[in-house]
Coordinates of C-alpha atoms in Angstrom, one line a residue:
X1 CA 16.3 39.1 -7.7
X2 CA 19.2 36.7 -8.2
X3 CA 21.5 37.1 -10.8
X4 CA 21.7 34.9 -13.4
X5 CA 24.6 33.7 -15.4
X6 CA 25.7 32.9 -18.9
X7 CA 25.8 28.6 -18.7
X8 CA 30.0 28.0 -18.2
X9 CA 30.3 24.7 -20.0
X10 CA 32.8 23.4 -17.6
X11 CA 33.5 19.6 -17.0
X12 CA 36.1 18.4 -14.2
X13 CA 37.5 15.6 -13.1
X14 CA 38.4 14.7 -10.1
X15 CA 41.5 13.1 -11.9
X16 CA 42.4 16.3 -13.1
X17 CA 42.8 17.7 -9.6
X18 CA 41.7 21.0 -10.8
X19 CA 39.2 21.4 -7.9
X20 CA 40.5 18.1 -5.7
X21 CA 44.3 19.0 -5.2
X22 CA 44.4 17.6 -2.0
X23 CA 47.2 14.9 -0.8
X24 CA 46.3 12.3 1.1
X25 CA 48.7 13.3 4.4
X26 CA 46.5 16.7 4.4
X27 CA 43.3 14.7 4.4
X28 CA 44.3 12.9 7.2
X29 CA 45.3 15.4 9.7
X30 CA 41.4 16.1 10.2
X31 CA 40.3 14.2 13.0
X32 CA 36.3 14.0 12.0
X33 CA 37.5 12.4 8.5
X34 CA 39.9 10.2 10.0
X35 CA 36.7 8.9 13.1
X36 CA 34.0 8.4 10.1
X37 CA 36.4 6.4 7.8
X38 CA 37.5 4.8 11.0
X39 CA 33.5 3.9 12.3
X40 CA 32.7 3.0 8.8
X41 CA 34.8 0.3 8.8
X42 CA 35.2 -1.0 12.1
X43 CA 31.8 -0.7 13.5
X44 CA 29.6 -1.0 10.2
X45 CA 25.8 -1.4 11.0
X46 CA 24.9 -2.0 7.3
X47 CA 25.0 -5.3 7.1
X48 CA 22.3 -5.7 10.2
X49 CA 19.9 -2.8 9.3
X50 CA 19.9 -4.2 5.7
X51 CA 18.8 -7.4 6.6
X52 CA 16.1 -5.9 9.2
X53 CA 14.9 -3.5 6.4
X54 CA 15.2 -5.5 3.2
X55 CA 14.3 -9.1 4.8
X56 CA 12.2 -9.0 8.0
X57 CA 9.8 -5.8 7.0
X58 CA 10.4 -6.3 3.5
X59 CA 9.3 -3.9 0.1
X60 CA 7.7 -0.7 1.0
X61 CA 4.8 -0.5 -1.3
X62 CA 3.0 3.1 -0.6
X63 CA 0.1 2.4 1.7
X64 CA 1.1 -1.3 2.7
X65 CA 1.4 -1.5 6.8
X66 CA 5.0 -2.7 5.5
X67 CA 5.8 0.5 4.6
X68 CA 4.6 2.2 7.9
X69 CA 6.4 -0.7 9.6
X70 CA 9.2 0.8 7.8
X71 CA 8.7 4.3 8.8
X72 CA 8.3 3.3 12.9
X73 CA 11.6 1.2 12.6
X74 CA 13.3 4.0 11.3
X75 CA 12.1 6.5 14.1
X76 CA 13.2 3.3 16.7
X77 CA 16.7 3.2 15.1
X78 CA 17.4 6.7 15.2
X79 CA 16.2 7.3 18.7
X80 CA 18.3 4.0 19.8
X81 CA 21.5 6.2 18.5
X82 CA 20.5 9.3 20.2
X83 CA 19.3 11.4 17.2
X84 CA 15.7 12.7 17.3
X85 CA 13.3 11.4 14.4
X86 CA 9.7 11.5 13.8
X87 CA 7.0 10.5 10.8
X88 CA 5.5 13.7 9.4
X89 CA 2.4 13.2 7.5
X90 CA 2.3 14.2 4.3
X91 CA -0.6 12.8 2.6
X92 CA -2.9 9.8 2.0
X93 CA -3.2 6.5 0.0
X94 CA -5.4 3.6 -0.9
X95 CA -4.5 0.6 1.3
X96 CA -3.2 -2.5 0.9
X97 CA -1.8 -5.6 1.7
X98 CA 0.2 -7.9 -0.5
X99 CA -0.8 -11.9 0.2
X100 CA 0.9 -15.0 -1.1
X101 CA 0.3 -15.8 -5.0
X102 CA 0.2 -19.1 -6.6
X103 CA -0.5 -20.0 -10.0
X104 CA 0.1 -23.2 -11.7
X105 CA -0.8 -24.8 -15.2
X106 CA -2.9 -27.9 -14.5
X107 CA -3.1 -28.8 -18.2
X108 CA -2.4 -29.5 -21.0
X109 CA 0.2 -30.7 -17.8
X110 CA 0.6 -29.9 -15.1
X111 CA 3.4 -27.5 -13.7
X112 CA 4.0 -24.6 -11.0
X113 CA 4.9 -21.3 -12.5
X114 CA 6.4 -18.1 -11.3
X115 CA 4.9 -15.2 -11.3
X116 CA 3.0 -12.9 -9.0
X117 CA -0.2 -10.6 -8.4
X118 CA 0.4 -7.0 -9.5
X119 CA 0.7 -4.2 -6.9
X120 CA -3.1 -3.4 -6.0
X121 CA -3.8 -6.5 -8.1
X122 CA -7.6 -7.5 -6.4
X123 CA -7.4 -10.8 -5.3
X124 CA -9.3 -13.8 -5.7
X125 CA -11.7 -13.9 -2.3
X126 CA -9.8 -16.5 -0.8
X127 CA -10.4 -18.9 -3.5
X128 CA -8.4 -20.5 -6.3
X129 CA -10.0 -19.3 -10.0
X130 CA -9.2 -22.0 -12.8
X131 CA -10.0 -20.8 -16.5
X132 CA -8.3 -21.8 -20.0
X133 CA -5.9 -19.3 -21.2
X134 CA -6.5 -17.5 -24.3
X135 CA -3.8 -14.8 -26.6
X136 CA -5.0 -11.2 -27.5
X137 CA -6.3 -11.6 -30.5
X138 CA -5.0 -9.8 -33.8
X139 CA -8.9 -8.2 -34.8
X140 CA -8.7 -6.0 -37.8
X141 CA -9.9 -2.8 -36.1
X142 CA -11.9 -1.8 -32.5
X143 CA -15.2 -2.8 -34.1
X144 CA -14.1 -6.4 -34.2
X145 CA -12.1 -6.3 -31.1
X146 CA -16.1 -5.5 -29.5
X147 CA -17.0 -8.5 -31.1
X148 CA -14.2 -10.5 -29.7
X149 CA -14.6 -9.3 -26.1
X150 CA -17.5 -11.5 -25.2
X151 CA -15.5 -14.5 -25.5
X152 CA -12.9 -13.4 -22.9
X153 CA -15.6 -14.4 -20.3
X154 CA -14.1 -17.1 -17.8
X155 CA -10.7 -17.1 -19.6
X156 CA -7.3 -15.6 -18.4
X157 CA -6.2 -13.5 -21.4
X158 CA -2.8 -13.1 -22.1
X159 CA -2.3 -9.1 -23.0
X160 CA 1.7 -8.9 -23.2
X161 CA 3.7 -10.0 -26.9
X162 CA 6.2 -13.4 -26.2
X163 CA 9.5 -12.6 -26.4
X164 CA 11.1 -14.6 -29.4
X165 CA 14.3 -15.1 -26.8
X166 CA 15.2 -15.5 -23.4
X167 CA 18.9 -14.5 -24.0
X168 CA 19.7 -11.5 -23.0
X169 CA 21.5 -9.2 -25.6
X170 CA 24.6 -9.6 -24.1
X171 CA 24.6 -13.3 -23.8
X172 CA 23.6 -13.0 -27.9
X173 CA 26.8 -10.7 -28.4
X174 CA 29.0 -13.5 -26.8
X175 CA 28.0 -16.5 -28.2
X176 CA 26.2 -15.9 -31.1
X177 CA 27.2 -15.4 -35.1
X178 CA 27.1 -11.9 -35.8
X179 CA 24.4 -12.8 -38.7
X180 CA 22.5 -14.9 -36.1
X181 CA 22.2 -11.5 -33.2
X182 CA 21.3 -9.5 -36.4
X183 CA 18.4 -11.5 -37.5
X184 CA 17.0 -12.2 -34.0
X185 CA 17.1 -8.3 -33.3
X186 CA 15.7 -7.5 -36.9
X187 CA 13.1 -10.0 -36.5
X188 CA 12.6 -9.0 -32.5
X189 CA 11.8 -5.2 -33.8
X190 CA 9.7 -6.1 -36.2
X191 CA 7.5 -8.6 -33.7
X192 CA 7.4 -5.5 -31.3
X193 CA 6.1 -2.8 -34.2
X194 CA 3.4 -5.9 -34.5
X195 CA 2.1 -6.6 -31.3
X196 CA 2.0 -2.5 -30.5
X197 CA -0.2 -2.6 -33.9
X198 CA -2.3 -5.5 -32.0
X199 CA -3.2 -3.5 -29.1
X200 CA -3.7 -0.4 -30.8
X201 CA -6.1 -2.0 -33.1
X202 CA -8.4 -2.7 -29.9
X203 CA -8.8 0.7 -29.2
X204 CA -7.5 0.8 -26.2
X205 CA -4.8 2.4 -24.4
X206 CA -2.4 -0.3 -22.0
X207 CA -4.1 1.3 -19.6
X208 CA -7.7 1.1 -20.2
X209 CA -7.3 -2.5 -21.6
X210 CA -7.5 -4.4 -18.3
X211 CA -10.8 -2.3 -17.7
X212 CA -12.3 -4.2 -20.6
X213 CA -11.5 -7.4 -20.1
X214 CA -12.9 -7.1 -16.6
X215 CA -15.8 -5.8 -18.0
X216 CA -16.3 -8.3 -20.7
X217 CA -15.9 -11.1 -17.6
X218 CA -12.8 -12.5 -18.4
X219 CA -10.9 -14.4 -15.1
X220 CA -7.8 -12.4 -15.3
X221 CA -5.3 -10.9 -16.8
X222 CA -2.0 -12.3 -17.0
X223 CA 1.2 -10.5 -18.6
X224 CA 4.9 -10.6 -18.8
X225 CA 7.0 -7.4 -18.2
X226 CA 10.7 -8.9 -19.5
X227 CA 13.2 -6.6 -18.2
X228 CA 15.6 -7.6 -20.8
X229 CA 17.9 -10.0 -18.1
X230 CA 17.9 -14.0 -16.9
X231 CA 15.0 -14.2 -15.1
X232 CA 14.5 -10.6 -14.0
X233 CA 10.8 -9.2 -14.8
X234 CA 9.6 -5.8 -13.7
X235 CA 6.5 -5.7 -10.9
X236 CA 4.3 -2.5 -11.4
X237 CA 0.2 -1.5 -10.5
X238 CA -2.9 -3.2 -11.6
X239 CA -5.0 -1.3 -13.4
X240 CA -8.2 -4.1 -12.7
X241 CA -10.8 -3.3 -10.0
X242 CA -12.5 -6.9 -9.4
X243 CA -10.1 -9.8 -11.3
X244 CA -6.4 -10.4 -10.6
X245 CA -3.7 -9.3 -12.7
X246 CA -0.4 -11.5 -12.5
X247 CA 2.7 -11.1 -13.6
X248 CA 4.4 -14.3 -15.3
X249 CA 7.9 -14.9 -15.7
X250 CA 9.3 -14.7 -19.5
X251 CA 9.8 -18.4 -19.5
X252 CA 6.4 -19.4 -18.1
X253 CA 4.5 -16.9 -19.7
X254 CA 5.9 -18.3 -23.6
X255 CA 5.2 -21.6 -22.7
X256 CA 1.4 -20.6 -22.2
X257 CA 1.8 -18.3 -25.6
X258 CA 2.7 -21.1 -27.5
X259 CA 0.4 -23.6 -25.9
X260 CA -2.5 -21.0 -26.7
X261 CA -1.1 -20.3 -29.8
X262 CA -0.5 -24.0 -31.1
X263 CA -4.4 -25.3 -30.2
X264 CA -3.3 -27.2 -27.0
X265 CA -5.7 -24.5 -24.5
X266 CA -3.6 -24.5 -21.6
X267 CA -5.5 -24.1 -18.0
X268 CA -4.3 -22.4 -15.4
X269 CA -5.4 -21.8 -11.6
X270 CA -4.7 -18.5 -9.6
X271 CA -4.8 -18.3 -6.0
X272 CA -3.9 -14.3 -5.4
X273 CA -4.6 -13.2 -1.8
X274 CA -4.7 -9.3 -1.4
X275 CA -6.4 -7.2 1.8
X276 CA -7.9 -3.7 0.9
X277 CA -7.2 -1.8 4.0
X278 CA -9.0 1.1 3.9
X279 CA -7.4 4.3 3.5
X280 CA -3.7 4.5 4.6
X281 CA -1.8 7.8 6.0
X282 CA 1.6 8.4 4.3
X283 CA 4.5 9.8 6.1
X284 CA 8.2 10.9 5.4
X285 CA 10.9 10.1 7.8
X286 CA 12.9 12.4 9.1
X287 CA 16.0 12.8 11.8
X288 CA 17.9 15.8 13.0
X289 CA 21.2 16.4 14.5
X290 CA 20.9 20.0 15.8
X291 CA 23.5 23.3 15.0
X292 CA 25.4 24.4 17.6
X293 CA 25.7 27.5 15.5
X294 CA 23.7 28.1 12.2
X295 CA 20.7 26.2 13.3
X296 CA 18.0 27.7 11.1
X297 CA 20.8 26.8 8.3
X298 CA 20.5 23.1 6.9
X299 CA 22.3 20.0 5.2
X300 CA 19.9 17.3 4.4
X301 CA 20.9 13.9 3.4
X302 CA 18.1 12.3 1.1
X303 CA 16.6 9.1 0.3
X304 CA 13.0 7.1 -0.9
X305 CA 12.3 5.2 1.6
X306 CA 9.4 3.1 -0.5
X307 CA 9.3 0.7 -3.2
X308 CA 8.0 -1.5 -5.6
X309 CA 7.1 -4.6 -3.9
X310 CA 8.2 -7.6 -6.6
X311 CA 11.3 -7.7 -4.6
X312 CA 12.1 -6.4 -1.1
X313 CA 13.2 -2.8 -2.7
X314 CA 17.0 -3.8 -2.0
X315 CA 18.5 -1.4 -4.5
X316 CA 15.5 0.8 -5.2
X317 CA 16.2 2.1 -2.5
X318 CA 17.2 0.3 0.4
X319 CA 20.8 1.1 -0.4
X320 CA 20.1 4.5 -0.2
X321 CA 18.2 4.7 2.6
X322 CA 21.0 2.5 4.2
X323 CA 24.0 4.6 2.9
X324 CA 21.7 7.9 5.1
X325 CA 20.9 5.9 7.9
X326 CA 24.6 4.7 8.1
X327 CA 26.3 8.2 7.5
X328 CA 23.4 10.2 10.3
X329 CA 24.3 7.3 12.6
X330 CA 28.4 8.0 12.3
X331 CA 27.9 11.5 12.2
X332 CA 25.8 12.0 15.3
X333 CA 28.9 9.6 17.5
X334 CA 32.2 11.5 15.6
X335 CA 30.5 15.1 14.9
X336 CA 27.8 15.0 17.4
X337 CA 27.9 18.7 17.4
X338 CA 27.9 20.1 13.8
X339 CA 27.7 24.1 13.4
X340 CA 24.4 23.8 11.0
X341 CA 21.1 21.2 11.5
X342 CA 21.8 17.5 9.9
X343 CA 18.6 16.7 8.5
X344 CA 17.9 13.1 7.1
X345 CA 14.9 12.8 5.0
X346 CA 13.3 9.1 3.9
X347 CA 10.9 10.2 1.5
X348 CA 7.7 8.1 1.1
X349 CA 5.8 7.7 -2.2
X350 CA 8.8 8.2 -4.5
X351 CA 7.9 6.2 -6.9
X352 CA 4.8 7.5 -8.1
X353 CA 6.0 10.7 -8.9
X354 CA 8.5 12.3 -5.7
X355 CA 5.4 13.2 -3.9
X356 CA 6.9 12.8 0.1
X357 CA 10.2 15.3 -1.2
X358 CA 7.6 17.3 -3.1
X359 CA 5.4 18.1 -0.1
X360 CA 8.1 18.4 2.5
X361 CA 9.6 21.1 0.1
X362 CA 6.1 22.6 0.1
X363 CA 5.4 22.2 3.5
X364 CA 8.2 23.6 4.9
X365 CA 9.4 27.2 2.8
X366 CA 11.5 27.9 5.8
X367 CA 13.9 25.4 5.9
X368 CA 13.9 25.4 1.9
X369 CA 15.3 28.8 1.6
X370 CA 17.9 28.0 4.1
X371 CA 19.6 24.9 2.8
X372 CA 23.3 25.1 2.8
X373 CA 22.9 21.0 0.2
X374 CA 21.1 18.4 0.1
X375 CA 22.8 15.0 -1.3
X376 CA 20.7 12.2 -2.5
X377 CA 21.5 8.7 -3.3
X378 CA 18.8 6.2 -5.4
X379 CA 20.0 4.7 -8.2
X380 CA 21.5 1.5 -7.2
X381 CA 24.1 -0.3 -5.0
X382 CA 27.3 1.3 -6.2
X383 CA 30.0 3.4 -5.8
X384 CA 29.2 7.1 -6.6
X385 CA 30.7 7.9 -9.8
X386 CA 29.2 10.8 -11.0
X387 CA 28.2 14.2 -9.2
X388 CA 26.7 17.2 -11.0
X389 CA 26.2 20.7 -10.2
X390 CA 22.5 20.9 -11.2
X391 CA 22.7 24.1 -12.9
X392 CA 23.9 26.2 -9.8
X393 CA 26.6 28.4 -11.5
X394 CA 29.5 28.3 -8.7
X395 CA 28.8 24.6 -7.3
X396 CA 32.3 23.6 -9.1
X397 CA 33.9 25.5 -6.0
X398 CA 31.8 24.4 -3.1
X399 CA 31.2 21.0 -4.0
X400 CA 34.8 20.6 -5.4
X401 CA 36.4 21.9 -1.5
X402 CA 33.8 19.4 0.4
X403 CA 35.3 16.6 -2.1
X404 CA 38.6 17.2 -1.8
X405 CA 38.5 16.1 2.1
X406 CA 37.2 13.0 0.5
X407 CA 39.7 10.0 0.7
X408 CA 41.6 9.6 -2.3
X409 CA 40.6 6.1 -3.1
X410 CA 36.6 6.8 -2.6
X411 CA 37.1 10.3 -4.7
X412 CA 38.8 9.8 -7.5
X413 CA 36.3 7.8 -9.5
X414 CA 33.6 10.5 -8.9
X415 CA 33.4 12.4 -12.4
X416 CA 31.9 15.8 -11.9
X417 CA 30.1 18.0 -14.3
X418 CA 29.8 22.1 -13.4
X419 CA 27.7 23.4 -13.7
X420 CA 26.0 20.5 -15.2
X421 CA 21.8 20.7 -15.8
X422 CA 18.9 21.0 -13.4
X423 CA 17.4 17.7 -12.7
X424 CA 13.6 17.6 -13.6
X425 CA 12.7 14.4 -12.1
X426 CA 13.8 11.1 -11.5
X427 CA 14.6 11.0 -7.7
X428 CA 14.1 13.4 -4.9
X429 CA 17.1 15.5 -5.4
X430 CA 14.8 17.1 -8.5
X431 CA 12.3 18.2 -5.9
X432 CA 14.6 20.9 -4.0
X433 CA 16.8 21.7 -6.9
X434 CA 12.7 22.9 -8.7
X435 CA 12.9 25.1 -5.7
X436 CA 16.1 26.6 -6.2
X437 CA 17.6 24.9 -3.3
X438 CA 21.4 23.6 -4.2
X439 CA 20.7 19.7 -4.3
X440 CA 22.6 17.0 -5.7
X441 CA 22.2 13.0 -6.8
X442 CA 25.3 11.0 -5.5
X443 CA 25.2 8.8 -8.5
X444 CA 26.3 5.0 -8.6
X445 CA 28.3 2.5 -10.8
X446 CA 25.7 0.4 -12.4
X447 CA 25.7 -3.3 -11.5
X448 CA 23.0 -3.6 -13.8
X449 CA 20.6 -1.6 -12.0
X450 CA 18.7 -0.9 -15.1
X451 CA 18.0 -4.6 -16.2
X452 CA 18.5 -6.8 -13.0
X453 CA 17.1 -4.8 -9.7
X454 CA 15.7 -1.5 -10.3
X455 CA 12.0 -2.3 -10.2
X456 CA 12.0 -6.0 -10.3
X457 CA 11.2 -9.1 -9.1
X458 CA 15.2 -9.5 -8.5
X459 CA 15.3 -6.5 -6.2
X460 CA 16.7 -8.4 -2.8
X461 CA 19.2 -8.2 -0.1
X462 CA 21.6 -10.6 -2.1
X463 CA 22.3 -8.0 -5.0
X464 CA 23.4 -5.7 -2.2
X465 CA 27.6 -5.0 -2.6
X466 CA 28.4 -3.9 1.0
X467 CA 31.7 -2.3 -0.3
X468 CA 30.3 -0.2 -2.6
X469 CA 27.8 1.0 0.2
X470 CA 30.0 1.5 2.7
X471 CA 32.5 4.0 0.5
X472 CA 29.0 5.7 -0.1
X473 CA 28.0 6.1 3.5
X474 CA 31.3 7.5 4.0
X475 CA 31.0 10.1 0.9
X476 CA 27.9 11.5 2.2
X477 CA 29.1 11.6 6.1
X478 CA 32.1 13.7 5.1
X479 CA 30.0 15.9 2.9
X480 CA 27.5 16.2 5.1
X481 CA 30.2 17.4 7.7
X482 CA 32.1 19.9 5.1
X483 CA 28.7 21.2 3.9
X484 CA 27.9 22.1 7.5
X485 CA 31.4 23.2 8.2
X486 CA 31.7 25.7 5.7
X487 CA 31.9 29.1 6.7
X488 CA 30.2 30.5 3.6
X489 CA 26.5 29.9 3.0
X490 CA 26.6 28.2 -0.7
X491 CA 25.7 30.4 -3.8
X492 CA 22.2 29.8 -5.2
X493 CA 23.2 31.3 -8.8
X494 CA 21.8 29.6 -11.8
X495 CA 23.2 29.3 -14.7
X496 CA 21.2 30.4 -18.7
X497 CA 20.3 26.6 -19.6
X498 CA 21.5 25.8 -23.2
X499 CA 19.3 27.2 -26.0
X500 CA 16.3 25.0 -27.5
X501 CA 15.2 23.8 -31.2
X502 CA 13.6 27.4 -30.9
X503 CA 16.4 29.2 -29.8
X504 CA 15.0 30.2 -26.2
X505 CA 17.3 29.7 -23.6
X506 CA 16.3 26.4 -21.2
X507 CA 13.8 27.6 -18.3
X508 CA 14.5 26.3 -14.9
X509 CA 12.2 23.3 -13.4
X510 CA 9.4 24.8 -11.8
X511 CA 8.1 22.9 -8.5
X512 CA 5.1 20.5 -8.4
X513 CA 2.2 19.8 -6.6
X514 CA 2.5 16.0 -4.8
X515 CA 0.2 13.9 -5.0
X516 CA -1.4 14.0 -1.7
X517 CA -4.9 11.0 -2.4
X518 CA -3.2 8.1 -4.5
X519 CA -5.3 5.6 -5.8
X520 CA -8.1 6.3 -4.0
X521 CA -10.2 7.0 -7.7

């Protein structure tokens, strides 16, 4: 049994050159540091294999042919540069393929509108549907919602509230009286508590709402999921089985609200093309650069491959996948023979809950036990900034000699935490760190990941900052390199997680099943 160790609250900088004392001259008298900075910036491939990714294939929705388009190009790529790949199967997942989606308002005048079918979103057989548009109603309770539900046959219902702005906050903070931003957030919150009263009064969950309007024979469903930025909106799953559910942009969907709302019965027609193709097989990715040495030992460099598909999965994660790709392809031509395996892993079916990470950690116990790190990047197109140590007790000392190899200019931003908390989810570092194995999330400046790209409809190759991708590929090359350098395996020692509102210590994540039939209810 491992031992286990009292948490050390210990947070370092790499500022404070605790850990990172390292001068620059020293850094560059190692040749391998010297030929990935040097590849990086002379012979950068990012560029190229983000527009083939992100452009010509596109997003990577779980079970689209895009997304095993994806996998087949990234097997092709890896092979071109002399590292052996292969798609392992994992799993399985409904199919389907998104088609073009047009919807325009043909009274009470006549305009094109943005928006777009819903991931899984059934489409409309080829044809164009053409219905009035009608609000939720505001029923008293579930007995008169029943009672309402009849008339929603033939008419597009709109289920999502109509944002009183447009503005972003931070355009209100700039421009607007401080009494004025008060009242339009006062009035904002108290809207939202009303329209979450609205649907809960039809008693039924968001969920289970669709369901009923399909049932009842409405058209369609048509929402609007603001994500809080100029003309960003975020592009999730249907929940419909027969009638298409669009997505509307803020700005088109509260012109239809108010049209509705004012007695003016705006029409629209929706032309959604979609292709259920049968039952998909899901794969992850992954490449390998052999050890000369320790090759049952292994560093793994980690990234979802898939995505939402509102966008082209730019940032979420095609910049990750592109900072792996990048670093494996710079490795294998300046440190072609490495003293443990170089694994790469592009994960699929991230996004609905880790499952690819999740069942390559449970399909393969042997090269779990014997990872040496595993460093994962998906949250964005920035620099990294901030590095953890996940709970492992002494990562401060491995993780803080890989770094401080680390040119100055790319390390010193990155703040590190030791030994920091075990990540329970969120990406697919969470997966291996579950199972004890020392993993960790290279984590990125924001560029308003959060409100413009992650999961949106603004998710595209031009919100990629090359730059800031480039410094990353270079990060996880050299770590990659150090981690398999090192001639001590790394500790595995947990630290005693922080006590809870009951005064029991924190227990450690415990791995989960994936997921391994989606959406094939």
């Amino acid at each position: 049994m491992k031992k286990i160790y009292l948490l050390l609250t210990l947070c370092l900088s790499s500022q404070a050159g605790f850990v990172f004392a390292q001068s620059k001259d020293a850094v560059a008298k190692d040749p391998v540091v010297e030929n990935i900075v040097k590849e990086a910036t002379e012979n950068s491939q990012l560029e190229k294999l983000g527009h083939e990714l992100m452009d010509v294939i596109g997003p990577r929705l779980v079970g689209s042919p895009q997304m095993q388009q994806a996998h087949d190009w990234a097997v092709a790529k890896y092979k071109g540069w002399g590292i052996s790949a292969k798609n392992e199967k994992w799993g399985e997942w409904r199919g389907w393929e998104r088609g073009v989606s047009h919807i325009d308002m043909v009274a009470p005048r006549v305009k094109s509108l943005e928006g777009m079918q819903l991931a899984w979103s059934p489409g409309t057989n080829g044809k164009t549907v053409t219905a009035d548009v009608v609000i939720l109603p505001d029923v008293a309770d579930s007995v008169a919602f029943q009672k309402w539900l009849p008339t929603a046959k033939g008419k597009f219902v709109l289920i999502s509230m109509n944002q009183p702005t447009g503005r972003p906050d931070y355009n209100w903070q700039e421009f607007a009286t401080k009494e004025s931003f008060e009242k339009m957030k006062k009035d904002r919150d108290a809207q939202t508590d009303a329209w979450a009263n609205r649907l809960k009064k039809t008693g039924y969950t968001s969920r289970a709402l669709p369901l009923a309007l399909e049932k009842a024979g409405a058209a369609g469903v048509v929402m609007s999921y603001w994500s809080k930025g100029f003309g960003a909106n975020k592009i999730f799953g249907a929940y419909t089985k027969a009638i298409p559910t669009v997505d509307i942009s803020l700005e088109d969907y509260g012109l239809l609200y108010r049209l509705a709302e004012s007695g003016h019965t705006p029409k629209i027609s929706v032309r959604a093309d979609a292709k259920e193709t049968g039952i998909s097989q899901t794969f992850n990715t992954v490449g390998e650069i052999k050890g000369t040495e320790k090759p049952n030992e292994y560093v793994i460099l980690s990234a979802h491959f898939d995505s939402w598909d509102g966008g082209s999965g730019a940032t979420d994660n095609g910049t990750g996948t592109l900072v792996m790709m990048e670093a494996m392809r710079i490795l294998k031509k300046v440190y072609p023979n490495p003293k443990r395996t170089i694994l790469v892993g592009h994960w699929g079916s991230e996004e609905q809950g880790l499952n690819g990470s999740r069942a390559f950690v449970e399909d393969h116990p042997e090269i779990v036990q014997n990872i040496q790190a595993v460093f994962n990047q998906d949250n964005g197109t920035g620099r990294v900034v901030n590095l953890s140590g996940q709970g492992f007790l002494n990562a401060y000392e491995y993780l803080g000699r890989w770094l401080s190899k680390v040119p100055e200019p790319i390390r010193t931003p990155i703040q590190t935490s030791f030994p920091g908390a075990p990540g329970t989810g969120g990406s697919d570092f969470a997966s291996f760190v579950a199972a004890g194995a020392p993993a960790f999330s290279l984590s990125s400046l924001n560029w308003s990941y959060g409100t413009y790209t992650w999961h949106t409809n603004r998710d595209t190759y031009d919100k990629i900052v090359f730059d800031d991708v480039r410094s990353n590929a270079i990060l996880a090359a050299i770590l990659a390199y150090q981690a398999s350098e090192d001639p001590a395996k790394t500790s595995r020692d947990k630290s005693i997680l922080p006590l809870d509102a009951k005064g029991v210590p924190g227990a450690w994540p415990e791995p989960r099943k994936p997921t391994r039939r989606g959406g094939l209810d």
